[in-house]
Amino acid sequence: PSLSAKQNHGMITRHETCARLHPEFPEQCTHYYTYKMIAGDSLSSIAQYVYGNAGAWGVIYKANQQLIGPNPHDPKALKVGMELFLPSK
């Protein structure tokens, strides 16, 4: 699916970092995506929106476990405005 913000979903942002490791080598760029949470979001709803599979919520949780905490089912763990890293599936 296209990673762009849609109605009733949080904002997905593409981040890009570029570096030249040596003056004779071309610049190398990498990118990654983040998702900014809104009211009513859950890991499964984000996984459904981003990956097309609500069951892939664990992929998002594993990538953000330090931010979310030890219990992904704790409703207080996910906060509006929290920015989650979206790993490639």
PDB file of C-alpha atoms in Angstrom:
ATOM      1  CA  PRO A   1       0.000   0.000   0.000  1.00  0.00           C
ATOM      2  CA  SER A   2       1.012   3.588  -0.515  1.00  0.00           C
ATOM      3  CA  LEU A   3       2.449   5.082   2.662  1.00  0.00           C
ATOM      4  CA  SER A   4       0.616   8.385   2.834  1.00  0.00           C
ATOM      5  CA  ALA A   5      -1.721   9.884   5.400  1.00  0.00           C
ATOM      6  CA  LYS A   6      -5.387   9.112   4.778  1.00  0.00           C
ATOM      7  CA  GLN A   7      -8.544  10.327   6.457  1.00  0.00           C
ATOM      8  CA  ASN A   8      -8.888   9.137  10.078  1.00  0.00           C
ATOM      9  CA  HIS A   9      -5.299   7.921  10.225  1.00  0.00           C
ATOM     10  CA  GLY A  10      -2.157   9.385  11.716  1.00  0.00           C
ATOM     11  CA  MET A  11       0.600  10.966   9.703  1.00  0.00           C
ATOM     12  CA  ILE A  12       3.215   8.809   7.974  1.00  0.00           C
ATOM     13  CA  THR A  13       6.519  10.552   7.380  1.00  0.00           C
ATOM     14  CA  ARG A  14       9.374   9.438   5.130  1.00  0.00           C
ATOM     15  CA  HIS A  15      12.819  10.219   6.520  1.00  0.00           C
ATOM     16  CA  GLU A  16      15.951  10.136   4.357  1.00  0.00           C
ATOM     17  CA  THR A  17      19.606  10.220   5.341  1.00  0.00           C
ATOM     18  CA  CYS A  18      22.391  10.592   2.788  1.00  0.00           C
ATOM     19  CA  ALA A  19      26.161  10.372   3.203  1.00  0.00           C
ATOM     20  CA  ARG A  20      29.258  10.175   1.069  1.00  0.00           C
ATOM     21  CA  LEU A  21      31.644   7.639   2.621  1.00  0.00           C
ATOM     22  CA  HIS A  22      34.550   8.683   0.416  1.00  0.00           C
ATOM     23  CA  PRO A  23      35.009  11.622  -1.982  1.00  0.00           C
ATOM     24  CA  GLU A  24      35.355   9.230  -4.932  1.00  0.00           C
ATOM     25  CA  PHE A  25      32.168   7.270  -4.121  1.00  0.00           C
ATOM     26  CA  PRO A  26      28.645   8.373  -4.940  1.00  0.00           C
ATOM     27  CA  GLU A  27      26.394   9.563  -2.154  1.00  0.00           C
ATOM     28  CA  GLN A  28      24.470   6.717  -0.459  1.00  0.00           C
ATOM     29  CA  CYS A  29      20.944   7.342   0.821  1.00  0.00           C
ATOM     30  CA  THR A  30      18.700   5.311   3.081  1.00  0.00           C
ATOM     31  CA  HIS A  31      15.144   5.995   4.157  1.00  0.00           C
ATOM     32  CA  TYR A  32      12.653   4.888   6.764  1.00  0.00           C
ATOM     33  CA  TYR A  33       9.077   5.717   7.760  1.00  0.00           C
ATOM     34  CA  THR A  34       7.465   6.814  11.021  1.00  0.00           C
ATOM     35  CA  TYR A  35       3.809   6.991  12.046  1.00  0.00           C
ATOM     36  CA  LYS A  36       2.471   9.734  14.336  1.00  0.00           C
ATOM     37  CA  MET A  37      -0.365   8.381  16.482  1.00  0.00           C
ATOM     38  CA  ILE A  38      -3.816   9.947  16.735  1.00  0.00           C
ATOM     39  CA  ALA A  39      -6.729   9.282  19.100  1.00  0.00           C
ATOM     40  CA  GLY A  40      -8.199   5.811  18.641  1.00  0.00           C
ATOM     41  CA  ASP A  41      -5.080   4.240  17.131  1.00  0.00           C
ATOM     42  CA  SER A  42      -3.947   0.772  18.165  1.00  0.00           C
ATOM     43  CA  LEU A  43      -1.011  -1.287  16.978  1.00  0.00           C
ATOM     44  CA  SER A  44      -3.372  -3.560  15.049  1.00  0.00           C
ATOM     45  CA  SER A  45      -5.167  -0.645  13.360  1.00  0.00           C
ATOM     46  CA  ILE A  46      -1.815   0.868  12.338  1.00  0.00           C
ATOM     47  CA  ALA A  47      -0.631  -2.516  11.020  1.00  0.00           C
ATOM     48  CA  GLN A  48      -3.841  -2.880   9.005  1.00  0.00           C
ATOM     49  CA  TYR A  49      -3.439   0.623   7.561  1.00  0.00           C
ATOM     50  CA  VAL A  50       0.281   0.364   6.784  1.00  0.00           C
ATOM     51  CA  TYR A  51       0.762  -3.324   5.927  1.00  0.00           C
ATOM     52  CA  GLY A  52      -2.785  -4.393   5.070  1.00  0.00           C
ATOM     53  CA  ASN A  53      -2.697  -6.967   7.888  1.00  0.00           C
ATOM     54  CA  ALA A  54      -3.854  -6.213  11.442  1.00  0.00           C
ATOM     55  CA  GLY A  55      -2.014  -9.317  12.629  1.00  0.00           C
ATOM     56  CA  ALA A  56       1.315  -7.676  11.786  1.00  0.00           C
ATOM     57  CA  TRP A  57       1.049  -5.417  14.862  1.00  0.00           C
ATOM     58  CA  GLY A  58       3.909  -7.366  16.481  1.00  0.00           C
ATOM     59  CA  VAL A  59       6.320  -6.113  13.810  1.00  0.00           C
ATOM     60  CA  ILE A  60       5.571  -2.532  14.878  1.00  0.00           C
ATOM     61  CA  TYR A  61       5.693  -3.434  18.573  1.00  0.00           C
ATOM     62  CA  LYS A  62       9.091  -5.151  18.336  1.00  0.00           C
ATOM     63  CA  ALA A  63      10.562  -2.138  16.543  1.00  0.00           C
ATOM     64  CA  ASN A  64       9.183   0.262  19.185  1.00  0.00           C
ATOM     65  CA  GLN A  65       9.262  -1.852  22.360  1.00  0.00           C
ATOM     66  CA  GLN A  66      11.525   0.552  24.278  1.00  0.00           C
ATOM     67  CA  LEU A  67       9.129   3.411  23.542  1.00  0.00           C
ATOM     68  CA  ILE A  68       5.890   1.469  24.159  1.00  0.00           C
ATOM     69  CA  GLY A  69       7.037  -0.557  27.157  1.00  0.00           C
ATOM     70  CA  PRO A  70       6.759  -4.218  28.161  1.00  0.00           C
ATOM     71  CA  ASN A  71       2.981  -4.593  27.675  1.00  0.00           C
ATOM     72  CA  PRO A  72       1.707  -3.704  24.196  1.00  0.00           C
ATOM     73  CA  HIS A  73      -1.892  -4.292  25.365  1.00  0.00           C
ATOM     74  CA  ASP A  74      -1.712  -1.574  28.054  1.00  0.00           C
ATOM     75  CA  PRO A  75      -4.042   1.187  26.796  1.00  0.00           C
ATOM     76  CA  LYS A  76      -1.850   3.805  28.515  1.00  0.00           C
ATOM     77  CA  ALA A  77       1.238   2.662  26.568  1.00  0.00           C
ATOM     78  CA  LEU A  78       0.134   4.289  23.296  1.00  0.00           C
ATOM     79  CA  LYS A  79      -0.244   8.051  23.393  1.00  0.00           C
ATOM     80  CA  VAL A  80      -1.554  10.599  20.907  1.00  0.00           C
ATOM     81  CA  GLY A  81       1.409  12.241  19.187  1.00  0.00           C
ATOM     82  CA  MET A  82       3.750   9.294  19.797  1.00  0.00           C
ATOM     83  CA  GLU A  83       5.934   8.669  16.751  1.00  0.00           C
ATOM     84  CA  LEU A  84       6.486   5.001  15.932  1.00  0.00           C
ATOM     85  CA  PHE A  85       9.149   3.575  13.633  1.00  0.00           C
ATOM     86  CA  LEU A  86       7.637   1.514  10.789  1.00  0.00           C
ATOM     87  CA  PRO A  87       9.998  -1.292   9.812  1.00  0.00           C
ATOM     88  CA  SER A  88       9.922  -2.871   6.390  1.00  0.00           C
ATOM     89  CA  LYS A  89       7.760  -5.957   6.627  1.00  0.00           C
TER      90      LYS A  89
END
